[in-house]
Amino acid sequence: MSTETAPSTVQRTTFLQAVERVLPAIGDSNVEGADSVVFSKGWAHSYRDDMSISAPIKDLDTLEAAVNAKKLAAIVKKLKADVIEVSKTDTALVLKCGTFQGELLLQPDTLSHAIASLNLDAVEWTTVPDGLTTAIALCRLENHRDKYPVVYFSDDLVIAVTGFRWNYGKVNGGPMPTFAIHTETAKALLSLGDLANYSVGDLWAHFHTENGAIFSAKVQDSAFPAKVILAALNNVNTAEAVFKVDMPKDLAETVDRVAVFADADMTTGTPQLDVEVSGKHIKLGSKNSTGSAKDKCALAEALPEGVEAKFMASVPYLQEAAKKV
């Protein structure tokens, strides 16, 4: 005979936020239990080989269960009442909310051993340098198809490099150890919001976010040859700005308009815009088989005579840069 545990009550929004935070690290649905959210000791966990996310949910500190993460998020998102009663039978997670009652079948817990191996309770945290979240967002290249698809951290630098371009940013604070994480892992990390603390080990880099979640990223140092980063560092150390001017306030709106006809670059897989910086404008353009568009933003100050630049830039990068203006 199936027995139901005593219900715990949790705010619907709190429950939904915790479940949605762990979704970026949900594993392969074809592998038994890999697509689960695991509830244990007041936390919701997800895990796959390259990343893991743990989100606190203290109102459910007695719940021990593993269920399909996406199905749970879809159910909770559609509920209307403010409070959910959560309990468990031998075979299902039971949700009661207003007049609604649903049961989500339990999945085999195949992840807890891997989550435990992260040893999150023993992590020694260091405060992140000022500006680290922004630096990752602006430096990360959509280079997952390239040979070196990582974001690299060293001392006060955040760097991403492809075969023909590199982005770097400097942060303020104590020096960081040298390590790298996959560029798509960095994208998932940014989805959790601002970073508060971090810790780097031989296999995993852990980030503690402002909202209390913990993001663990597999360290990718072996995928990034030292000679590549040394070349980029030399460029960083020797590069001198020819001209500096504030970014236009209307850049984000201009990018959105022109990006309608932006085609995906064959190397990176992301939409690209033509960019020309000259005179007193940043000019943007796009063209594909369905049409074309161009527009421009005025600079606060004209570039010196003979100073200009033409290049391709990814739409996500320009959008992220414009957000930080």
Short mmCIF file of C-alpha atoms in Angstrom, two decimals:
data_model
loop_
_atom_site.label_atom_id
_atom_site.label_comp_id
_atom_site.label_asym_id
_atom_site.label_seq_id
_atom_site.Cartn_x
_atom_site.Cartn_y
_atom_site.Cartn_z
CA MET A 1 0.00 0.00 0.00
CA SER A 2 1.36 3.41 -0.99
CA THR A 3 1.89 5.90 1.83
CA GLU A 4 1.97 9.66 1.42
CA THR A 5 4.37 11.84 3.41
CA ALA A 6 3.17 14.84 5.37
CA PRO A 7 2.91 17.79 2.95
CA SER A 8 5.26 20.77 2.97
CA THR A 9 4.00 24.17 1.82
CA VAL A 10 5.98 26.44 -0.46
CA GLN A 11 5.26 29.66 -2.32
CA ARG A 12 4.55 28.86 -5.96
CA THR A 13 6.95 31.53 -7.25
CA THR A 14 9.73 30.31 -4.94
CA PHE A 15 9.24 26.73 -6.13
CA LEU A 16 9.14 27.72 -9.80
CA GLN A 17 12.25 29.93 -9.56
CA ALA A 18 14.28 27.12 -7.99
CA VAL A 19 13.23 24.57 -10.61
CA GLU A 20 13.78 26.95 -13.53
CA ARG A 21 17.25 27.90 -12.26
CA VAL A 22 18.49 24.33 -12.53
CA LEU A 23 17.10 23.69 -16.03
CA PRO A 24 20.27 24.76 -17.96
CA ALA A 25 22.16 21.78 -16.47
CA ILE A 26 19.52 19.14 -17.17
CA GLY A 27 21.03 16.08 -18.83
CA ASP A 28 20.12 13.82 -21.76
CA SER A 29 16.48 12.70 -21.69
CA ASN A 30 17.53 9.43 -23.35
CA VAL A 31 19.62 8.46 -20.31
CA GLU A 32 17.63 7.15 -17.36
CA GLY A 33 17.31 9.78 -14.63
CA ALA A 34 19.66 12.27 -16.31
CA ASP A 35 16.88 14.78 -16.99
CA SER A 36 15.83 14.89 -13.33
CA VAL A 37 15.72 17.66 -10.79
CA VAL A 38 16.86 16.12 -7.51
CA PHE A 39 15.45 17.54 -4.26
CA SER A 40 17.56 16.95 -1.16
CA LYS A 41 18.05 18.76 2.17
CA GLY A 42 16.49 22.04 1.04
CA TRP A 43 18.12 22.18 -2.40
CA ALA A 44 17.09 21.48 -5.98
CA HIS A 45 19.93 20.02 -8.06
CA SER A 46 20.63 19.24 -11.70
CA TYR A 47 23.76 17.63 -13.11
CA ARG A 48 25.38 16.72 -16.39
CA ASP A 49 28.99 16.03 -17.32
CA ASP A 50 30.00 19.64 -18.02
CA MET A 51 27.96 21.56 -15.43
CA SER A 52 25.76 21.31 -12.35
CA ILE A 53 23.36 23.78 -10.74
CA SER A 54 22.05 23.78 -7.17
CA ALA A 55 19.30 26.19 -6.10
CA PRO A 56 18.20 26.62 -2.47
CA ILE A 57 14.57 25.91 -1.61
CA LYS A 58 14.50 25.80 2.19
CA ASP A 59 10.74 25.32 2.48
CA LEU A 60 11.24 21.80 1.11
CA ASP A 61 14.11 20.77 3.38
CA THR A 62 12.58 17.34 4.10
CA LEU A 63 11.82 16.41 0.49
CA GLU A 64 14.01 13.69 -1.03
CA ALA A 65 12.93 12.95 -4.60
CA ALA A 66 13.95 12.93 -8.27
CA VAL A 67 11.44 13.85 -11.00
CA ASN A 68 11.51 15.04 -14.60
CA ALA A 69 12.66 18.67 -14.37
CA LYS A 70 11.00 20.10 -17.48
CA LYS A 71 7.64 18.46 -16.77
CA LEU A 72 7.70 19.76 -13.19
CA ALA A 73 8.51 23.31 -14.35
CA ALA A 74 5.72 23.15 -16.95
CA ILE A 75 3.16 22.09 -14.33
CA VAL A 76 4.15 24.64 -11.69
CA LYS A 77 4.23 27.44 -14.27
CA LYS A 78 0.54 26.87 -15.07
CA LEU A 79 -0.68 26.87 -11.47
CA LYS A 80 -2.46 29.98 -10.22
CA ALA A 81 -2.72 29.85 -6.41
CA ASP A 82 0.05 31.36 -4.29
CA VAL A 83 0.89 28.27 -2.21
CA ILE A 84 1.64 24.69 -3.24
CA GLU A 85 1.42 21.63 -0.99
CA VAL A 86 4.16 19.16 -1.86
CA SER A 87 4.24 15.57 -0.65
CA LYS A 88 5.53 12.22 -1.86
CA THR A 89 4.17 8.70 -2.18
CA ASP A 90 6.19 5.59 -2.93
CA THR A 91 5.87 6.28 -6.65
CA ALA A 92 5.08 9.96 -7.24
CA LEU A 93 5.57 13.58 -6.25
CA VAL A 94 2.17 15.00 -5.28
CA LEU A 95 1.30 18.66 -5.91
CA LYS A 96 -1.82 20.38 -4.58
CA CYS A 97 -2.51 24.00 -5.44
CA GLY A 98 -5.98 25.50 -5.05
CA THR A 99 -8.35 23.04 -6.70
CA PHE A 100 -5.52 21.39 -8.65
CA GLN A 101 -3.96 18.06 -7.72
CA GLY A 102 -1.29 16.34 -9.79
CA GLU A 103 1.16 13.48 -9.47
CA LEU A 104 4.51 13.34 -11.22
CA LEU A 105 6.09 9.89 -11.27
CA LEU A 106 9.40 9.57 -9.42
CA GLN A 107 12.49 8.84 -11.51
CA PRO A 108 15.48 6.72 -10.51
CA ASP A 109 17.94 8.92 -8.65
CA THR A 110 21.03 8.42 -10.78
CA LEU A 111 22.57 11.82 -10.01
CA SER A 112 22.98 12.16 -6.24
CA HIS A 113 26.32 10.36 -6.18
CA ALA A 114 27.73 12.76 -8.79
CA ILE A 115 26.29 15.81 -7.03
CA ALA A 116 27.76 14.61 -3.72
CA SER A 117 31.18 14.28 -5.38
CA LEU A 118 31.19 18.06 -5.94
CA ASN A 119 31.44 18.40 -2.14
CA LEU A 120 29.72 21.79 -2.19
CA ASP A 121 29.45 22.00 1.60
CA ALA A 122 33.25 22.14 1.86
CA VAL A 123 33.86 24.74 -0.87
CA GLU A 124 35.98 27.68 0.33
CA TRP A 125 34.58 30.77 -1.32
CA THR A 126 36.40 33.88 -2.52
CA THR A 127 34.59 37.10 -3.39
CA VAL A 128 34.50 37.59 -7.16
CA PRO A 129 36.41 40.56 -8.58
CA ASP A 130 34.28 43.59 -9.34
CA GLY A 131 32.83 43.45 -12.82
CA LEU A 132 33.33 39.70 -13.40
CA THR A 133 29.74 39.03 -14.50
CA THR A 134 29.86 41.86 -17.03
CA ALA A 135 33.32 40.84 -18.25
CA ILE A 136 32.16 37.28 -18.97
CA ALA A 137 29.07 38.56 -20.78
CA LEU A 138 31.04 40.92 -23.01
CA CYS A 139 34.07 38.72 -23.62
CA ARG A 140 32.32 35.40 -24.26
CA LEU A 141 32.37 34.61 -27.96
CA GLU A 142 29.80 32.41 -29.68
CA ASN A 143 32.69 30.14 -30.65
CA HIS A 144 31.41 26.70 -29.71
CA ARG A 145 32.23 25.50 -33.23
CA ASP A 146 35.77 26.81 -33.07
CA LYS A 147 38.90 24.99 -31.98
CA TYR A 148 39.12 26.77 -28.64
CA PRO A 149 35.51 27.21 -27.42
CA VAL A 150 36.33 28.57 -23.97
CA VAL A 151 36.37 31.63 -21.75
CA TYR A 152 39.78 31.93 -20.10
CA PHE A 153 40.48 33.50 -16.70
CA SER A 154 43.88 34.59 -15.44
CA ASP A 155 44.92 37.16 -12.84
CA ASP A 156 42.69 40.19 -13.63
CA LEU A 157 41.80 39.17 -17.20
CA VAL A 158 38.85 37.45 -18.86
CA ILE A 159 39.65 36.37 -22.44
CA ALA A 160 37.97 34.53 -25.30
CA VAL A 161 39.81 33.76 -28.53
CA THR A 162 38.98 32.34 -31.95
CA GLY A 163 41.28 31.87 -34.88
CA PHE A 164 40.69 35.43 -36.09
CA ARG A 165 39.47 37.53 -33.16
CA TRP A 166 39.71 37.90 -29.42
CA ASN A 167 37.85 39.73 -26.66
CA TYR A 168 39.26 40.60 -23.28
CA GLY A 169 38.19 42.49 -20.21
CA LYS A 170 39.87 43.48 -16.97
CA VAL A 171 38.28 43.12 -13.55
CA ASN A 172 39.06 44.79 -10.23
CA GLY A 173 39.97 42.73 -7.19
CA GLY A 174 42.29 39.97 -6.06
CA PRO A 175 44.07 37.95 -8.78
CA MET A 176 42.15 34.95 -10.16
CA PRO A 177 43.75 31.55 -10.69
CA THR A 178 44.30 30.43 -14.27
CA PHE A 179 41.46 28.28 -15.63
CA ALA A 180 38.94 28.06 -18.47
CA ILE A 181 35.30 27.03 -18.91
CA HIS A 182 33.42 26.14 -22.09
CA THR A 183 31.77 29.12 -23.78
CA GLU A 184 28.33 27.46 -23.68
CA THR A 185 28.82 26.73 -19.98
CA ALA A 186 29.59 30.42 -19.48
CA LYS A 187 26.34 31.29 -21.26
CA ALA A 188 24.40 29.07 -18.84
CA LEU A 189 26.26 30.63 -15.90
CA LEU A 190 25.17 34.12 -16.97
CA SER A 191 21.52 33.02 -17.00
CA LEU A 192 21.64 32.80 -13.19
CA GLY A 193 22.37 36.50 -12.68
CA ASP A 194 25.19 38.33 -10.92
CA LEU A 195 28.03 36.37 -9.33
CA ALA A 196 28.98 36.81 -5.67
CA ASN A 197 31.71 34.25 -4.88
CA TYR A 198 33.80 31.65 -6.67
CA SER A 199 36.18 28.75 -6.05
CA VAL A 200 38.41 26.88 -8.51
CA GLY A 201 39.64 23.30 -8.15
CA ASP A 202 41.40 20.82 -10.41
CA LEU A 203 38.19 19.54 -12.03
CA TRP A 204 35.46 22.09 -11.26
CA ALA A 205 35.04 25.84 -10.92
CA HIS A 206 32.18 26.81 -8.61
CA PHE A 207 30.29 30.12 -8.70
CA HIS A 208 27.93 31.32 -5.96
CA THR A 209 25.33 33.71 -7.36
CA GLU A 210 23.61 36.67 -5.74
CA ASN A 211 20.32 34.73 -5.62
CA GLY A 212 21.92 31.89 -3.64
CA ALA A 213 22.30 29.33 -6.44
CA ILE A 214 25.58 27.46 -6.95
CA PHE A 215 26.85 26.85 -10.50
CA SER A 216 29.60 24.27 -11.03
CA ALA A 217 31.45 24.30 -14.37
CA LYS A 218 33.88 21.63 -15.59
CA VAL A 219 37.34 23.15 -15.96
CA GLN A 220 38.54 23.10 -19.58
CA ASP A 221 42.23 24.00 -19.30
CA SER A 222 43.40 21.09 -21.45
CA ALA A 223 41.34 22.36 -24.38
CA PHE A 224 43.20 25.67 -24.51
CA PRO A 225 46.92 25.50 -25.51
CA ALA A 226 49.19 27.86 -23.60
CA LYS A 227 50.64 29.35 -26.80
CA VAL A 228 47.18 30.61 -27.84
CA ILE A 229 46.56 32.47 -24.61
CA LEU A 230 50.13 33.79 -24.53
CA ALA A 231 49.61 35.31 -27.96
CA ALA A 232 46.36 36.92 -26.81
CA LEU A 233 48.01 38.20 -23.63
CA ASN A 234 50.77 39.77 -25.70
CA ASN A 235 48.12 41.52 -27.75
CA VAL A 236 46.41 42.71 -24.57
CA ASN A 237 49.64 44.04 -23.11
CA THR A 238 50.80 45.80 -26.26
CA ALA A 239 47.50 47.10 -27.60
CA GLU A 240 46.99 50.83 -27.33
CA ALA A 241 43.71 52.54 -28.11
CA VAL A 242 43.93 54.87 -31.08
CA PHE A 243 40.77 56.67 -30.07
CA LYS A 244 38.17 56.37 -27.29
CA VAL A 245 34.58 57.58 -27.36
CA ASP A 246 31.40 56.68 -25.46
CA MET A 247 29.15 54.08 -27.05
CA PRO A 248 25.91 55.50 -28.52
CA LYS A 249 22.85 55.24 -26.27
CA ASP A 250 20.67 53.98 -29.14
CA LEU A 251 22.96 51.13 -30.15
CA ALA A 252 20.68 48.38 -28.80
CA GLU A 253 17.64 49.60 -30.76
CA THR A 254 19.72 49.98 -33.91
CA VAL A 255 21.15 46.47 -33.62
CA ASP A 256 17.63 45.02 -33.17
CA ARG A 257 16.37 46.75 -36.31
CA VAL A 258 19.25 45.79 -38.58
CA ALA A 259 19.51 42.21 -37.25
CA VAL A 260 16.26 41.24 -39.01
CA PHE A 261 18.27 40.22 -42.10
CA ALA A 262 21.37 38.91 -40.30
CA ASP A 263 22.41 35.41 -41.40
CA ALA A 264 24.25 32.93 -39.17
CA ASP A 265 28.01 32.83 -39.64
CA MET A 266 29.15 29.40 -40.88
CA THR A 267 31.99 29.24 -38.34
CA THR A 268 30.23 30.32 -35.16
CA GLY A 269 26.61 29.57 -35.99
CA THR A 270 25.45 32.99 -34.77
CA PRO A 271 23.96 35.89 -36.78
CA GLN A 272 26.48 38.53 -37.85
CA LEU A 273 26.31 42.21 -38.76
CA ASP A 274 28.66 44.31 -40.87
CA VAL A 275 30.08 47.09 -38.71
CA GLU A 276 31.88 50.21 -39.89
CA VAL A 277 33.22 52.83 -37.47
CA SER A 278 34.27 56.02 -39.22
CA GLY A 279 33.75 59.75 -39.04
CA LYS A 280 31.09 60.39 -36.43
CA HIS A 281 29.07 57.17 -36.80
CA ILE A 282 28.85 53.45 -36.15
CA LYS A 283 27.22 52.01 -39.26
CA LEU A 284 25.50 48.61 -39.16
CA GLY A 285 24.35 46.48 -42.08
CA SER A 286 22.88 43.07 -42.84
CA LYS A 287 21.87 41.21 -45.99
CA ASN A 288 20.46 37.81 -46.90
CA SER A 289 18.26 36.21 -49.53
CA THR A 290 15.10 37.85 -48.14
CA GLY A 291 16.28 41.45 -47.93
CA SER A 292 18.76 43.89 -46.45
CA ALA A 293 18.95 46.62 -43.83
CA LYS A 294 21.34 49.31 -42.71
CA ASP A 295 21.30 52.00 -40.04
CA LYS A 296 23.75 54.09 -38.04
CA CYS A 297 24.35 55.57 -34.60
CA ALA A 298 25.95 58.94 -34.00
CA LEU A 299 29.14 59.12 -31.92
CA ALA A 300 29.55 61.89 -29.38
CA GLU A 301 32.85 62.86 -31.01
CA ALA A 302 34.20 62.37 -34.51
CA LEU A 303 37.12 59.99 -35.07
CA PRO A 304 40.42 61.57 -36.16
CA GLU A 305 41.08 61.81 -39.87
CA GLY A 306 42.15 58.43 -41.27
CA VAL A 307 40.97 56.41 -38.26
CA GLU A 308 38.32 53.87 -39.18
CA ALA A 309 37.48 50.19 -38.74
CA LYS A 310 35.40 47.63 -40.65
CA PHE A 311 34.60 44.22 -39.22
CA MET A 312 31.90 41.59 -38.62
CA ALA A 313 30.33 41.29 -35.18
CA SER A 314 27.84 38.81 -33.78
CA VAL A 315 24.36 40.07 -33.00
CA PRO A 316 24.32 38.55 -29.45
CA TYR A 317 27.65 40.24 -28.69
CA LEU A 318 26.49 43.67 -29.87
CA GLN A 319 23.21 43.27 -27.97
CA GLU A 320 25.08 42.37 -24.78
CA ALA A 321 27.49 45.27 -25.21
CA ALA A 322 24.61 47.67 -25.79
CA LYS A 323 22.91 46.52 -22.56
CA LYS A 324 25.97 47.60 -20.59
CA VAL A 325 26.04 51.13 -22.00
#
